[in-house]
Coordinates of C-alpha atoms in Angstrom, one line a residue:
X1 CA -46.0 -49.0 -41.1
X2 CA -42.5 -48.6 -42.3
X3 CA -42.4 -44.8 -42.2
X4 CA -44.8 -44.8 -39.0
X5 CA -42.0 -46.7 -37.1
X6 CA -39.2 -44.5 -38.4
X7 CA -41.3 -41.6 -37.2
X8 CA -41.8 -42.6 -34.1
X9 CA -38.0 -43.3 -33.7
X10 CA -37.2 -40.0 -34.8
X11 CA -39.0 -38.7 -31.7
X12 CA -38.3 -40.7 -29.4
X13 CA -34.7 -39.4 -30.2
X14 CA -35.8 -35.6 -29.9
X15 CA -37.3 -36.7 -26.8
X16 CA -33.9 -38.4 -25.4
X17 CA -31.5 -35.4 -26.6
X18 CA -34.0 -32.5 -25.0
X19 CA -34.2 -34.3 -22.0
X20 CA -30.5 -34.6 -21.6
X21 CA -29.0 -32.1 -19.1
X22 CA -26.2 -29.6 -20.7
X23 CA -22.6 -30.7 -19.5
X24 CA -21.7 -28.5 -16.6
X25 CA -18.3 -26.7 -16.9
X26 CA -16.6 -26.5 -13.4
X27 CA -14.2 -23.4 -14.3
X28 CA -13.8 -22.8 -10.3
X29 CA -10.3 -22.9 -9.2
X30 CA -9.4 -22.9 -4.9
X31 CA -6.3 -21.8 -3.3
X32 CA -6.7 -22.8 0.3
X33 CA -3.7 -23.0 2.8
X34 CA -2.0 -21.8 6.4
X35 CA 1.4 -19.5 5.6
X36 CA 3.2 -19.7 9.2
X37 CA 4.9 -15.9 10.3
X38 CA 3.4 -13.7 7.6
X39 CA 3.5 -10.2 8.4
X40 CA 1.1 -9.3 5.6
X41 CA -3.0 -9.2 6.2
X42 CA -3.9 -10.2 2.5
X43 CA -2.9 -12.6 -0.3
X44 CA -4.2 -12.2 -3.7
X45 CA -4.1 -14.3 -6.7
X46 CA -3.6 -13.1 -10.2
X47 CA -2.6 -13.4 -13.9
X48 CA -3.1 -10.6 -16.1
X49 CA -5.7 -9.5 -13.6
X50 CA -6.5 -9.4 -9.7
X51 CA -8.5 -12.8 -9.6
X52 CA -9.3 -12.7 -5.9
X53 CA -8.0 -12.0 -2.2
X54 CA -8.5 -13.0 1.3
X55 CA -7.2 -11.6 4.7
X56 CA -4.6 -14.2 6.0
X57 CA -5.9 -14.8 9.6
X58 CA -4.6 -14.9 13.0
X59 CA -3.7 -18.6 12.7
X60 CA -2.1 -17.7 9.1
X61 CA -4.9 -20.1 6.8
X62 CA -6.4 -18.1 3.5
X63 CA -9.2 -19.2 1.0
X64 CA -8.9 -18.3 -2.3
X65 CA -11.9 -19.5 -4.9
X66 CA -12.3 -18.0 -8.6
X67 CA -13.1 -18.9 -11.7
X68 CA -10.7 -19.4 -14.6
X69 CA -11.6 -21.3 -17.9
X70 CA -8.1 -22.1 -18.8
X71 CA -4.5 -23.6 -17.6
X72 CA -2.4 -21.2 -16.1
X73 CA 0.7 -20.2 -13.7
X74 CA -1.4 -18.4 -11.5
X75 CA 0.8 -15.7 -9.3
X76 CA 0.2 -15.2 -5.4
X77 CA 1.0 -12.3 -3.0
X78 CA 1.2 -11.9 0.5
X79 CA 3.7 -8.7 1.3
X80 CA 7.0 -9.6 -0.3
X81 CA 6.1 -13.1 -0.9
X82 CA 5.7 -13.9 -4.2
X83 CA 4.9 -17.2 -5.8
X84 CA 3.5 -18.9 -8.6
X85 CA 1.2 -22.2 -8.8
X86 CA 0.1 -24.2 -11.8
X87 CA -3.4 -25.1 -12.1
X88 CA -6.2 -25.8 -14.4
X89 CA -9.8 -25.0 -14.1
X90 CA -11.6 -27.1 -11.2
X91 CA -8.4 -27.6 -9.7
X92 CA -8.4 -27.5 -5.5
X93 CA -5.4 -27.3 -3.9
X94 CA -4.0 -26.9 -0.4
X95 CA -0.4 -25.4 0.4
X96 CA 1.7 -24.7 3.7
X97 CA 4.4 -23.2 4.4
X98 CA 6.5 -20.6 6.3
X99 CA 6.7 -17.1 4.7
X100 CA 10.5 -16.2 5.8
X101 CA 11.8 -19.3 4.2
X102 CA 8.7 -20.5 2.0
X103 CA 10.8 -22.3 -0.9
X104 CA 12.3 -24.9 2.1
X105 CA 9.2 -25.5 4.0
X106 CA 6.4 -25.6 1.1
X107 CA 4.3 -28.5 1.2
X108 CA 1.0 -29.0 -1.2
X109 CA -1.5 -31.5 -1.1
X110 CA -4.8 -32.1 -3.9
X111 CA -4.6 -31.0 -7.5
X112 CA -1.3 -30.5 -8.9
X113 CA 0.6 -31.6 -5.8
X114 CA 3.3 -32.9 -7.7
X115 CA 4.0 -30.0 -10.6
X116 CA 3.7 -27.1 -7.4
X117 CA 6.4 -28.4 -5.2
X118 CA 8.4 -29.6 -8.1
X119 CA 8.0 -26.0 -9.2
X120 CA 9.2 -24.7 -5.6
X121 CA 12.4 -27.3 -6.0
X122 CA 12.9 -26.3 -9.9
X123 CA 13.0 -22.2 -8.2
X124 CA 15.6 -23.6 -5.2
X125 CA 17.7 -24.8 -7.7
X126 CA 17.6 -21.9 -10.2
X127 CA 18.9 -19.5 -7.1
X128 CA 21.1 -22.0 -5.3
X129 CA 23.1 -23.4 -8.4
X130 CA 23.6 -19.6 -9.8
X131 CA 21.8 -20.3 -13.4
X132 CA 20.0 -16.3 -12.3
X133 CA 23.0 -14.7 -11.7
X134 CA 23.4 -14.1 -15.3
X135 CA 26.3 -11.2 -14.9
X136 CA 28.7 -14.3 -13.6
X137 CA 27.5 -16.8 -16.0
X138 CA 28.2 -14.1 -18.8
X139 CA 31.7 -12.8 -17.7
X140 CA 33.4 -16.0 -19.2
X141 CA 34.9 -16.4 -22.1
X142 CA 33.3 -18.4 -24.8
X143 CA 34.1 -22.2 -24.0
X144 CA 34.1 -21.7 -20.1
X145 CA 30.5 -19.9 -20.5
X146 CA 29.0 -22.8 -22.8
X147 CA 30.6 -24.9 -20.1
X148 CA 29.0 -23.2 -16.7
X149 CA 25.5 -22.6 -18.4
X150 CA 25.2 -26.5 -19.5
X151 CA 26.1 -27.6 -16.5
X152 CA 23.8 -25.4 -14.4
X153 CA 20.5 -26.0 -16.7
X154 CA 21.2 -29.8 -16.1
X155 CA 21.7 -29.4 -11.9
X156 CA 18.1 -27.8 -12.4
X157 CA 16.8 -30.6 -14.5
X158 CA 17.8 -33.5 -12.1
X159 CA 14.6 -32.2 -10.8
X160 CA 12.3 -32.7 -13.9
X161 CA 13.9 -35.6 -14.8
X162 CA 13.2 -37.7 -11.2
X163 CA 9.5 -35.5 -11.6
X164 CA 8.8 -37.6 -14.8
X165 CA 10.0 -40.8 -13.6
X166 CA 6.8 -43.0 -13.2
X167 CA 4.5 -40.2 -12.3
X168 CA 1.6 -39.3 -13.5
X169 CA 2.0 -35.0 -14.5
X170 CA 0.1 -33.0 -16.6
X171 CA 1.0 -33.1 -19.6
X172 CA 1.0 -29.4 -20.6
X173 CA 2.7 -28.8 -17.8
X174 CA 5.0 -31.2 -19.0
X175 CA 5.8 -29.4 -22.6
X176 CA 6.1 -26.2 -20.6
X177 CA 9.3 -27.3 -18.5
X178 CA 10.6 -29.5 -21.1
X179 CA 10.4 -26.3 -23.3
X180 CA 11.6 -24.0 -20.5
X181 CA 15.0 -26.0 -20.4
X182 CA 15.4 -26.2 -24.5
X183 CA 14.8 -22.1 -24.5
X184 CA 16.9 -20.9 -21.5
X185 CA 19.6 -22.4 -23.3
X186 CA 18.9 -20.6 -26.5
X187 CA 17.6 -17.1 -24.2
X188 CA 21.4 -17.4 -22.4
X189 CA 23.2 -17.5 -26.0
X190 CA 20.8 -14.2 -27.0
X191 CA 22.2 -12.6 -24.3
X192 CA 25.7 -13.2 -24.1
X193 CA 27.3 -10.9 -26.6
X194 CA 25.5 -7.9 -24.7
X195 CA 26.3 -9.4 -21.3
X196 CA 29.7 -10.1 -22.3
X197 CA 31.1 -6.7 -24.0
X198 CA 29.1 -5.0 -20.9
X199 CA 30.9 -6.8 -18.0
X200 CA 34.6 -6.6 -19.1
X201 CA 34.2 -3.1 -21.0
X202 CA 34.7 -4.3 -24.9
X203 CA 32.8 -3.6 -28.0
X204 CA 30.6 -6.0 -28.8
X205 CA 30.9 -7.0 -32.3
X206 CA 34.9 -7.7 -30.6
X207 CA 33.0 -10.9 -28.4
X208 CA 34.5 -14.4 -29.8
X209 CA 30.7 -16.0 -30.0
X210 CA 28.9 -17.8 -33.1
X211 CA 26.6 -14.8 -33.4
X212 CA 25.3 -16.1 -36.8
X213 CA 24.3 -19.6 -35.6
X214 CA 22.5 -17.9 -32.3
X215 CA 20.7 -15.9 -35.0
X216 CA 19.5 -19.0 -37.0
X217 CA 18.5 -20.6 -33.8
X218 CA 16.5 -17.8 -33.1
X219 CA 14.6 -17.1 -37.0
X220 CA 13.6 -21.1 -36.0
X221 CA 11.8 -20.4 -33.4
X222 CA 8.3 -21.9 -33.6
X223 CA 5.8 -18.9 -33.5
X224 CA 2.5 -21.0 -32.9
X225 CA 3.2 -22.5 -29.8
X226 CA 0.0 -20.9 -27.3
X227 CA 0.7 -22.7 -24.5
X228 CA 4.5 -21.9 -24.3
X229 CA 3.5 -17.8 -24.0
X230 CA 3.8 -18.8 -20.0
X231 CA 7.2 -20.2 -20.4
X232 CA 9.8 -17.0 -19.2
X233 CA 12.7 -18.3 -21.9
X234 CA 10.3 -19.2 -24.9
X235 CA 8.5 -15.7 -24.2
X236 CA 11.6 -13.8 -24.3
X237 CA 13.0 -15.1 -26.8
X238 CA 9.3 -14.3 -28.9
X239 CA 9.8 -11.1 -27.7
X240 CA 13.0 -10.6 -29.3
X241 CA 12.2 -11.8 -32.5
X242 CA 9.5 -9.1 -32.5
X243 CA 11.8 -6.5 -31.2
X244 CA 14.4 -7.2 -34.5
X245 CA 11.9 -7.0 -37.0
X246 CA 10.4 -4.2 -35.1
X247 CA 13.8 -2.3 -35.4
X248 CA 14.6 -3.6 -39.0
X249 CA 11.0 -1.7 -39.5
X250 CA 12.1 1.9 -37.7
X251 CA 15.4 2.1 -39.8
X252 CA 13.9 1.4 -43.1
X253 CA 10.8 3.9 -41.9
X254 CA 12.2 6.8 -40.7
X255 CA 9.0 8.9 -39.8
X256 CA 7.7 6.0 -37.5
X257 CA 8.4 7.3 -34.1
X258 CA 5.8 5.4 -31.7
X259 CA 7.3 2.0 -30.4
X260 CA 4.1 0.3 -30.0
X261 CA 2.7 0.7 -33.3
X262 CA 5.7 -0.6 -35.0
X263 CA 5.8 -3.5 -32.6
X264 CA 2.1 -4.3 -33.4
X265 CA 3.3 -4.0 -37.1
X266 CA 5.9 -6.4 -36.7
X267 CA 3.6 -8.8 -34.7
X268 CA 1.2 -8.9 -37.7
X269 CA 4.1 -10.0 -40.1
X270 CA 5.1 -12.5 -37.7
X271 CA 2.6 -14.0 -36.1
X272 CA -0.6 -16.3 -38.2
X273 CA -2.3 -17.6 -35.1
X274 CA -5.1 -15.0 -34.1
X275 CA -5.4 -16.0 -30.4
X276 CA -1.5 -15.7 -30.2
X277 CA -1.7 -12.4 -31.9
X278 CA -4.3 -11.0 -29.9
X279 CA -2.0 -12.4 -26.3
X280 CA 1.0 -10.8 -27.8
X281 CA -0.5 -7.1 -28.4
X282 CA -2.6 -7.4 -25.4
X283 CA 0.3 -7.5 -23.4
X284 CA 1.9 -4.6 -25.5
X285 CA -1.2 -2.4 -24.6
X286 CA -1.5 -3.9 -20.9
X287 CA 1.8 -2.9 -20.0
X288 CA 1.5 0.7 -21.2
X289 CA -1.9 1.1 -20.1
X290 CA -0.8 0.3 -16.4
X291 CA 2.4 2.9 -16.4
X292 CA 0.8 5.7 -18.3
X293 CA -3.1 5.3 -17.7
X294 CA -5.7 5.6 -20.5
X295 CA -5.0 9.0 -22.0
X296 CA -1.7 7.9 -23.3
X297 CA -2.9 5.1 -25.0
X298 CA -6.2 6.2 -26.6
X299 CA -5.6 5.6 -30.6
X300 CA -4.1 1.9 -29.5
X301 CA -7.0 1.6 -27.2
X302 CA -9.5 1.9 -30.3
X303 CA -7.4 0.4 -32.9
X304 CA -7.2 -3.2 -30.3
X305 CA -10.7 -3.4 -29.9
X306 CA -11.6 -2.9 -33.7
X307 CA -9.2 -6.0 -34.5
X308 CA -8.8 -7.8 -31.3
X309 CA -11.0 -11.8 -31.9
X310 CA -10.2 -12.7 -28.1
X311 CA -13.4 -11.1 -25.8
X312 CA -11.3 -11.9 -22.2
X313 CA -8.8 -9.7 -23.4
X314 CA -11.4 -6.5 -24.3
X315 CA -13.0 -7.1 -20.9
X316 CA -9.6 -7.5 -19.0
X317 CA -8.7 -4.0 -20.7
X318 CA -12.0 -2.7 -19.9
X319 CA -11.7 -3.6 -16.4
X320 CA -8.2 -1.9 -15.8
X321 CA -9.0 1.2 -17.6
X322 CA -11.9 1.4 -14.9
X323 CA -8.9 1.6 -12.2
X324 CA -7.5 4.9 -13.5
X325 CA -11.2 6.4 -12.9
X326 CA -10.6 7.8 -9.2
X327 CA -6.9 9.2 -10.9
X328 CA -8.0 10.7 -14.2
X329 CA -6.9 14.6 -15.4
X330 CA -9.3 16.6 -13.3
X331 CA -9.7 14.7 -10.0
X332 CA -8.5 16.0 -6.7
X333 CA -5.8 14.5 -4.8
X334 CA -5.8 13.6 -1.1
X335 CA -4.0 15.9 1.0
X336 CA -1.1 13.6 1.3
X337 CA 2.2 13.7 4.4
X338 CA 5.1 13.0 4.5
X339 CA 8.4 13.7 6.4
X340 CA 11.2 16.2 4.8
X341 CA 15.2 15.7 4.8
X342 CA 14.5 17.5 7.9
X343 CA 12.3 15.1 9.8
X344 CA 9.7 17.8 9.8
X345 CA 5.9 16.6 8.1
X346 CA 5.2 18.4 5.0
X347 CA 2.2 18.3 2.7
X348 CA 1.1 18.7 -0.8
X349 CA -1.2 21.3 -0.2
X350 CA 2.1 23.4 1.1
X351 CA 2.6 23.6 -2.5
X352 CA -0.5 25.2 -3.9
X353 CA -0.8 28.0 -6.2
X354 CA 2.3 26.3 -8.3
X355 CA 1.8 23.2 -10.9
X356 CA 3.7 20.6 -9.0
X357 CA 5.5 18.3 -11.4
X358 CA 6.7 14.8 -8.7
X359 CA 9.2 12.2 -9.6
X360 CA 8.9 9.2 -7.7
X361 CA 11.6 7.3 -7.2
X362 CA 13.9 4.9 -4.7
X363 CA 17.9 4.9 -4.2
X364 CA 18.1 1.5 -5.7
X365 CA 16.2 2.5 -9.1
X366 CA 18.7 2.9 -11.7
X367 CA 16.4 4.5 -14.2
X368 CA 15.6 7.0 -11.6
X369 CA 18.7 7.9 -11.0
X370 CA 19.7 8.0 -14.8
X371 CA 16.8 10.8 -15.0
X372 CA 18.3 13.1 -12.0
X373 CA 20.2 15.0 -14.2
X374 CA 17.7 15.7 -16.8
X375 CA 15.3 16.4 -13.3
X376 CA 17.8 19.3 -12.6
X377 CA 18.2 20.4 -16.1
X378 CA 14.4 21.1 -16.1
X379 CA 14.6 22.2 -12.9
X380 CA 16.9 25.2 -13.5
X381 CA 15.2 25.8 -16.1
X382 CA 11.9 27.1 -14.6
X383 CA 13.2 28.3 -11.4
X384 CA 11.5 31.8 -12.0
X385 CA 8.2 30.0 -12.9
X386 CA 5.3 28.9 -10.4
X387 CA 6.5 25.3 -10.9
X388 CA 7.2 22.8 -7.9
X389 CA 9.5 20.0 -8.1
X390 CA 8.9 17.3 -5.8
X391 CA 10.9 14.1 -5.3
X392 CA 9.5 11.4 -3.0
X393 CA 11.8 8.5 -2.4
X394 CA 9.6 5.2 -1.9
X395 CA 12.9 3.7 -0.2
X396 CA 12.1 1.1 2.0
X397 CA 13.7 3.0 5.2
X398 CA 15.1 6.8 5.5
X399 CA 18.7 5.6 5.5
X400 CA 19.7 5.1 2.6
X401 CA 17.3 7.9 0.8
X402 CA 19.1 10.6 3.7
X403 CA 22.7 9.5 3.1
X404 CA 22.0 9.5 -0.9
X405 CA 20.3 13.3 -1.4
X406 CA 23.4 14.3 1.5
X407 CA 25.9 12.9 -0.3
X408 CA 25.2 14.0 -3.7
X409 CA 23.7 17.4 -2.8
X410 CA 20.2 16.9 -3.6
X411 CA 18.7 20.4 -3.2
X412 CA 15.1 21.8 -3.4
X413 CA 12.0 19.3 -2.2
X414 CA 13.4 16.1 -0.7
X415 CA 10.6 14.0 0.7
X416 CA 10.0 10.4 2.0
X417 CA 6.7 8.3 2.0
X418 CA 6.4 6.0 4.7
X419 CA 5.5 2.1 3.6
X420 CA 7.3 2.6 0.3
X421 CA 5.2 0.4 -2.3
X422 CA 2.6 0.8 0.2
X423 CA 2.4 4.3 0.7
X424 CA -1.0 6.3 0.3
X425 CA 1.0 7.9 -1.9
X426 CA 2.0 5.1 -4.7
X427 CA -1.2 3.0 -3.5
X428 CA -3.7 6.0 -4.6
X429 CA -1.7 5.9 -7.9
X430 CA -1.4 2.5 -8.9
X431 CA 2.6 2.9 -8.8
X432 CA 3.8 -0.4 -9.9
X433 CA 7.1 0.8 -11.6
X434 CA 9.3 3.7 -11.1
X435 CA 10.4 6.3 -11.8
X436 CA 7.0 7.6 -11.7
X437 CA 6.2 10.9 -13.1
X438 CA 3.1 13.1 -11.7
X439 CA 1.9 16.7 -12.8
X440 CA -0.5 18.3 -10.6
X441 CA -1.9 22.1 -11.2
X442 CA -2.3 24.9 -8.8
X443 CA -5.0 23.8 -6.9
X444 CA -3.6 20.1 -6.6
X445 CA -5.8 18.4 -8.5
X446 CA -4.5 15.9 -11.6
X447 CA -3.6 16.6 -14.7
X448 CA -1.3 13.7 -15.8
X449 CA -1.2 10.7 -13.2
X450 CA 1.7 9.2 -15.4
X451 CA 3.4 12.3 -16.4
X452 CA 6.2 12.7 -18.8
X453 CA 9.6 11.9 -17.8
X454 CA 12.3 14.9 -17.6
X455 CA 14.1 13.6 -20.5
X456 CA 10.8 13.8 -22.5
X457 CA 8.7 16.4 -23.5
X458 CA 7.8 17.3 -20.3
X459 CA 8.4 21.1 -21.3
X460 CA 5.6 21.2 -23.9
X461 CA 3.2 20.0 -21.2
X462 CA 4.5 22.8 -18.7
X463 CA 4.6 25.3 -20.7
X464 CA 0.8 24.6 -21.8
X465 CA -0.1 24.7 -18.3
X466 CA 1.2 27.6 -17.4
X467 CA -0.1 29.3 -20.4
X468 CA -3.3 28.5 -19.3
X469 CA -3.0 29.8 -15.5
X470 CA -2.0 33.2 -16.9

């Protein structure tokens, strides 16, 4: 009877835990609001990858609704608005505000009220006190600057600290920005001897700062920390600690040329955490991938997906290499306009029957400019070959890009995309950062969409080229 009774027991328990429904897991995050005066048709929401978009409407309210199984600082864009919210997954929140002067006039009701318009205040701060304008901060001598930077970081905590008074936060949100005022500190002190020596024209071993101490500070840093890799300060400062040992690595290995292999070497010394490990060369890849395309990053391609443990991140990859699809080495390019120095319209297919090699740049683009000379150089050199050189200035308006190429003489193909960033131009090739490098054959169809730049080994590539059209 005994073993009858604990049988029947034992069922009646399989029958209770089959008949229990498996936990639903509400990963949906919505975005819904009304931006007043936005110029811009669409707002998107992303981190690491587009998440999801929605045309603003006549009356300026959006809806936004994706899924996203972890806490994040999830990035939105209408136009030239930019800004971020914190949310976890199953998290609805509703936002206002008026897109000329959105950091004054944002309002947020539902989840995470209180952390978004903190976060809006926390931004204000950061611009109105001055703790971004580094190169002023940084011009002072050693006590004044220890001086300026403490005081600034606490104007922008008086906001945290009346945030935590009493009020229920979250509380990873709450390490983040407790964390984002302890490593700004340390970030500013990284910076300063560079800063420092830059701005008033000394050498920088000659800057009175306790270099050695900063140093210490940094070789403390606590490498396992997942959840501080979206605090900017904490992240740079990671990033840095990578870079040294990454640099340590290229002088005592001579033959190692490629700077994302040896990063990826340093971050396997450094870091124990595989889901940290996996973030950190992620981004590595990410970043490249997105300026070059897939064909320049191939062997690190394979090698991530051999050792990466993290499947989001494969699949993220996955879906951006998909992107470069419509712009990979064979496809044909639309037949682009555009306006000349002139005024007068001007196309790419004017330019058949030569490889046309296009730098895409802006007036305000320092690395642009710092390749113009070796753009000439290259230039001059294959002035008797079938070889086009194309500039197109993404400038915001013709001003500035005219009185530049006037004043400083800029001969051969000058032209100007309309709509800048949003140009068919830079939109049908994914431009997100210039300068931008393009080579194109003879009858205008791809064969690098992220060319090499001037100052590279561009030469190689032409000369291959035009081997091959003879």
């Amino acid at each position: 009877m005994k073993n009858l009774c604990l049988s029947v027991l034992a069922g009646s328990m399989l029958l209770i835990s089959c008949s229990q429904k498996p936990e639903i897991v509400d990963n949906s995050i919505t975005i819904q609001g009304k931006l007043e005066n936005s110029e811009f048709p669409l707002i998107m929401a992303s981190l690491d990858e587009d998440l999801a978009s929605d045309s603003v409407q006549s009356d300026g309210t959006f809806r936004l609704k994706f899924d996203y199984p972890e806490s994040g600082m999830f990035l939105l864009t209408n136009g030239d608005l930019r800004f971020s919210l914190y949310l976890n997954p199953g998290d609805s929140i509703f936002i206002t505000g008026d897109a000329k002067e959105f950091g004054q006039t944002f309002m947020a009701s539902g989840d995470k009220a209180k952390e978004n318009a903190y976060l809006r205040k926390k931004f204000r701060a950061i611009n109105e006190s001055g703790l971004d304008n580094f190169m002023e901060t940084m011009a002072l001598k050693k006590e004044a600057y220890f001086s300026r930077k403490d005081s600034l970081i606490s104007i922008v905590k008086q906001n945290y600290d009346s945030l935590i008074v009493g009020k229920d936060i979250d509380p990873v949100f709450s390490k983040m920005e407790e964390s984002y005022f302890t490593y700004q500190s340390l970030f500013m002190d990284q910076m300063y001897p560079l800063y420092h020596s830059y701005i008033n024209k000394i050498p920088q071993d000659s800057v009175d700062f306790p270099v050695e101490d900063t140093k210490s500070k940094l070789n403390e840093l606590p490498l396992d920390q997942k959840e501080l890799l979206g605090v900017a300060p904490y992240k740079n400062l990671l990033d840095q600690r990578i870079n040294n040992l990454a640099g340590e690595m290229m002088k005592a290995d001579t033959t190692i040329k490629e700077y994302e292999k040896v990063s990826w070497m340093a971050i396997d010394s450094l870091i124990k955490n595989p889901e940290i490990k996996d973030q950190l060369k992620f981004e590595t890849l990410k970043s490249t991938l997105e300026y070059r395309g897939p064909v320049h990053v191939e062997d690190m391609y394979s090698k991530f997906l051999a050792e990466n443990t993290t499947p989001k991140f494969a699949e993220k990859l996955e879906k951006l290499k998909a992107k470069w699809d419509p712009i990979s080495p064979g496809k044909t390019v639309p037949d682009f306009t555009f306006t000349d120095i002139k005024g007068d319209s001007v196309k790419l297919s004017d330019l058949k029957g030569n490889l046309v090699y296009i730098d895409i740049w802006a007036t305000w683009c320092g690395p642009c400019i710092a390749e113009h000379p070796n753009w000439d150089k290259v230039k001059e050199e294959y002035k008797d070959k079938p070889v086009a050189f194309l500039t197109v200035s993404i400038d915001d308006t013709r001003e500035p890009w005219e009185k530049m190429v006037k004043n400083k003489k800029m001969d051969g193909l000058q032209w100007f995309a309309s709509n800048a960033w949003q140009s068919e131009l830079a939109q049908f090739f994914m431009v997100n950062a210039i300068p931008r490098f393009l080579l194109l054959d003879q009858e205008g169809k791809i064969i690098d969409p992220s060319a090499e730049r001037p100052s590279g080994n561009i030469r190689e590539v032409l000369d291959k080229h035009l081997e091959k059209a003879v």
